Backbone as a ProteinNet text record, in pm:
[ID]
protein_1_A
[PRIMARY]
XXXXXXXXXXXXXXXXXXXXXXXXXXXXXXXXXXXXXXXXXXXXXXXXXXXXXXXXXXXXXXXXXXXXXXXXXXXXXXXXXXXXXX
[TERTIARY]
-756.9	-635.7	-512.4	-488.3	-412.3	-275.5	-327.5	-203.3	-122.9	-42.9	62.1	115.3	159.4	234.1	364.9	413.6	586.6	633.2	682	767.9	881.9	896.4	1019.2	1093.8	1251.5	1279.2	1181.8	1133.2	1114.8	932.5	924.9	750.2	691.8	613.4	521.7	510.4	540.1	530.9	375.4	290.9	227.8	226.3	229.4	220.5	144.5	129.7	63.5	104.3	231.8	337.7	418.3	410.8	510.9	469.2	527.5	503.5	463.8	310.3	170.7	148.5	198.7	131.4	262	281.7	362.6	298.1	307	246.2	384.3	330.5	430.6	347.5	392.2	315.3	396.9	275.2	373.4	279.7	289.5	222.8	33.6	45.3	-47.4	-96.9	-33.3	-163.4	-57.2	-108.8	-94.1	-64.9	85.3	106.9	58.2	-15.4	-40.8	25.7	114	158	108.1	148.8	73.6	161.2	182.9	278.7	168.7	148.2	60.4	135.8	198.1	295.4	254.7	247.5	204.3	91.1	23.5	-117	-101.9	-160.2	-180.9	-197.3	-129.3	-165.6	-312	-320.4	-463.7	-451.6	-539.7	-533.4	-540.3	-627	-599.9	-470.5	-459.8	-352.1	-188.1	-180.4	27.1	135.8	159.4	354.7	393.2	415.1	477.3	590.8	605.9	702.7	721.4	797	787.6	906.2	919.7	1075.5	1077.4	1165.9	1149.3	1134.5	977.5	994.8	1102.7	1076.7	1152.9	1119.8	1154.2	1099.4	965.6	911.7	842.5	671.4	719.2	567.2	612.9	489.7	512.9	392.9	275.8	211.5	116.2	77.1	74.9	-79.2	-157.4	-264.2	-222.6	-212.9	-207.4	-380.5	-349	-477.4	-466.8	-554.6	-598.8	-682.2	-812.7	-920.6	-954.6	-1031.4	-1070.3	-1161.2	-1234.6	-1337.5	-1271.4	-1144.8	-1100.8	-1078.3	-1107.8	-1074.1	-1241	-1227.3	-1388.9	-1320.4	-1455.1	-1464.3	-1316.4	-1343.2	-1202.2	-1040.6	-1090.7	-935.3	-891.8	-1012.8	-991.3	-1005.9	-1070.5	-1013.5	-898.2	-845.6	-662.4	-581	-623.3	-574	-561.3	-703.4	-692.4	-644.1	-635.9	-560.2	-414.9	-345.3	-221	-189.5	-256.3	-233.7	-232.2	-351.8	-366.2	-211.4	-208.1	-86.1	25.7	59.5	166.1	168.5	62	41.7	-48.1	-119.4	-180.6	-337.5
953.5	961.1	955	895.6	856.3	802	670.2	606.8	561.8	482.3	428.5	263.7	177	60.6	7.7	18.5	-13.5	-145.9	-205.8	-344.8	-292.8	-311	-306	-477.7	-452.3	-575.8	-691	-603.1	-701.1	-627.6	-563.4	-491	-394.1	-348.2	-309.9	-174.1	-59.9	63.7	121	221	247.9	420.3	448.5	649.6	707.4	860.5	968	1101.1	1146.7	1044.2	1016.3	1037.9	1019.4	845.5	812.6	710.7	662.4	655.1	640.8	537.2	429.3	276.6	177.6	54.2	-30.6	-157.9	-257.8	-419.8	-527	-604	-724.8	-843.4	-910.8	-1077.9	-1162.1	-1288.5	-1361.1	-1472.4	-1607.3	-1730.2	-1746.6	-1680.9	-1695.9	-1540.1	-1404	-1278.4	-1197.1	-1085.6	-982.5	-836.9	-750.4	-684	-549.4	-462.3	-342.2	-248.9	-172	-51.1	87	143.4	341.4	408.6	536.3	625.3	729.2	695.5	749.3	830.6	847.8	926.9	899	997.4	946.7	886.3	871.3	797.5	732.1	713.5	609.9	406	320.7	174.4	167.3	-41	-72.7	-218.3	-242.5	-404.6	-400	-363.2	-423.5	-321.1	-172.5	-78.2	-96.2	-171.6	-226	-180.2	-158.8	-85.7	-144.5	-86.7	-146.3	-265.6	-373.1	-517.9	-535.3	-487.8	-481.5	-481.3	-568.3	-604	-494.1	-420.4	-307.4	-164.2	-153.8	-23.2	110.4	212.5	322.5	305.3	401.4	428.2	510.9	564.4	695.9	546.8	447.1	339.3	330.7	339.1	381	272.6	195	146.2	35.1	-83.9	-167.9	-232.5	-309.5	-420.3	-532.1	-663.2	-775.2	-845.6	-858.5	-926.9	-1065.8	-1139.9	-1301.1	-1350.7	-1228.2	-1239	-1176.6	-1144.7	-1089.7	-1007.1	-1028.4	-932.4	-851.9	-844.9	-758.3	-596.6	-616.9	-525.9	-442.9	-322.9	-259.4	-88.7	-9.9	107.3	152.9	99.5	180.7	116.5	47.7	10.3	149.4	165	258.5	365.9	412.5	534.6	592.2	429.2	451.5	503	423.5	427.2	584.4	629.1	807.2	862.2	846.8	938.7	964.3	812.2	789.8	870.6	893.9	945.8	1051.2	1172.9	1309	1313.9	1259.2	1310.9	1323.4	1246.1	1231.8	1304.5	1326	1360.4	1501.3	1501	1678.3	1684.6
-1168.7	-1091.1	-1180.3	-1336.1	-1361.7	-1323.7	-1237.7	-1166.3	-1271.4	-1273.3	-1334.3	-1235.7	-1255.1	-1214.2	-1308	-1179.6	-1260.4	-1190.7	-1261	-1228	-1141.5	-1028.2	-990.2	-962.4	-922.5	-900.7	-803.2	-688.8	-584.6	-551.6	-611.1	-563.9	-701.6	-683.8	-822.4	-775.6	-811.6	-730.5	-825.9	-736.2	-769.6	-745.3	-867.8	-845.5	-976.1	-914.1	-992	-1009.5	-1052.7	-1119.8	-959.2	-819.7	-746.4	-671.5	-651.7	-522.2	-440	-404	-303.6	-259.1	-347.5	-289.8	-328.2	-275.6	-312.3	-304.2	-432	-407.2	-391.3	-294.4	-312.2	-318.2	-392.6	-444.2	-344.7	-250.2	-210.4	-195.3	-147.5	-234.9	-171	-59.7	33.2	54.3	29.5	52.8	-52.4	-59.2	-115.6	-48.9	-22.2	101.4	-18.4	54.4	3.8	96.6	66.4	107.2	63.4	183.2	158.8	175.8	114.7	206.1	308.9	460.2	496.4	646.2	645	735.3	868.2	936.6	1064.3	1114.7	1033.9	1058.3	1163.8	1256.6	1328.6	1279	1347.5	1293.4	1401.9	1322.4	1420.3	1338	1379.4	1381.7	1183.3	1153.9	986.1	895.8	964.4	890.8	967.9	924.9	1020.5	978.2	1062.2	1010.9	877.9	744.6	647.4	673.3	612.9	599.6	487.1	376.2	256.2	191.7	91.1	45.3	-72	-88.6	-191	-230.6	-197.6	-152.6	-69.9	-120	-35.6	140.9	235.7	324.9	357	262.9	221.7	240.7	179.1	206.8	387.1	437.2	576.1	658.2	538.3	633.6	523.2	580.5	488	520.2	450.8	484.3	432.5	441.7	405.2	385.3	252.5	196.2	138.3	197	191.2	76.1	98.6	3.3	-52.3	-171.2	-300.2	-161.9	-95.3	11.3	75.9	93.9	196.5	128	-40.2	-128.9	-75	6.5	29.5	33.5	61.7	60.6	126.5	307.6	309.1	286.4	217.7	135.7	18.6	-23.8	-132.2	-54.9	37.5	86.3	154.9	175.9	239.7	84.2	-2.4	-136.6	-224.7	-196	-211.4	-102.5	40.7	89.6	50.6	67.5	3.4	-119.7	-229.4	-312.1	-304.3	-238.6	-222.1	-146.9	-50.3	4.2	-27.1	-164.5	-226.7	-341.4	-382.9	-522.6	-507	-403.5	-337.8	-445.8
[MASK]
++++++++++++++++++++++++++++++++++++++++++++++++++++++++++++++++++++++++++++++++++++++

């Protein structure tokens, strides 16, 4: 994929080379953002809440535990990217 991660002030942007994913650190989970456009939400994929990012991150998971990292985490993770990056 050759992603890349950049420090931003307030979130960690993640692209190839454009803009697909956004991280924010906070003391208790970890917010993962997508840019996934109209996708539909659902109980674990939620409207992005994210200090930082553009508008273009459109939809987020909040992670607790090292387990919640599974298959379709990473397949939100490549869609995000194809779509941004094609």
């Amino acid at each position: 994929m050759g992603v890349t991660f950049s420090a931003q002030p307030r979130h960690i942007s993640v692209g190839a080379p454009r803009e697909f994913a956004a991280i924010t650190l906070h003391a208790t989970e970890v917010r993962l953002g997508f840019d996934l456009g109209e996708r539909a939400f659902d109980a674990r994929l939620q409207k992005a809440k994210l200090r930082g990012p553009g508008p273009a991150i459109t939809h987020m998971i909040v992670l607790t535990d090292a387990r919640q990292v599974d298959d379709e985490l990473l397949a939100l993770t490549a869609s995000a990217h194809a779509r941004v990056n094609g």
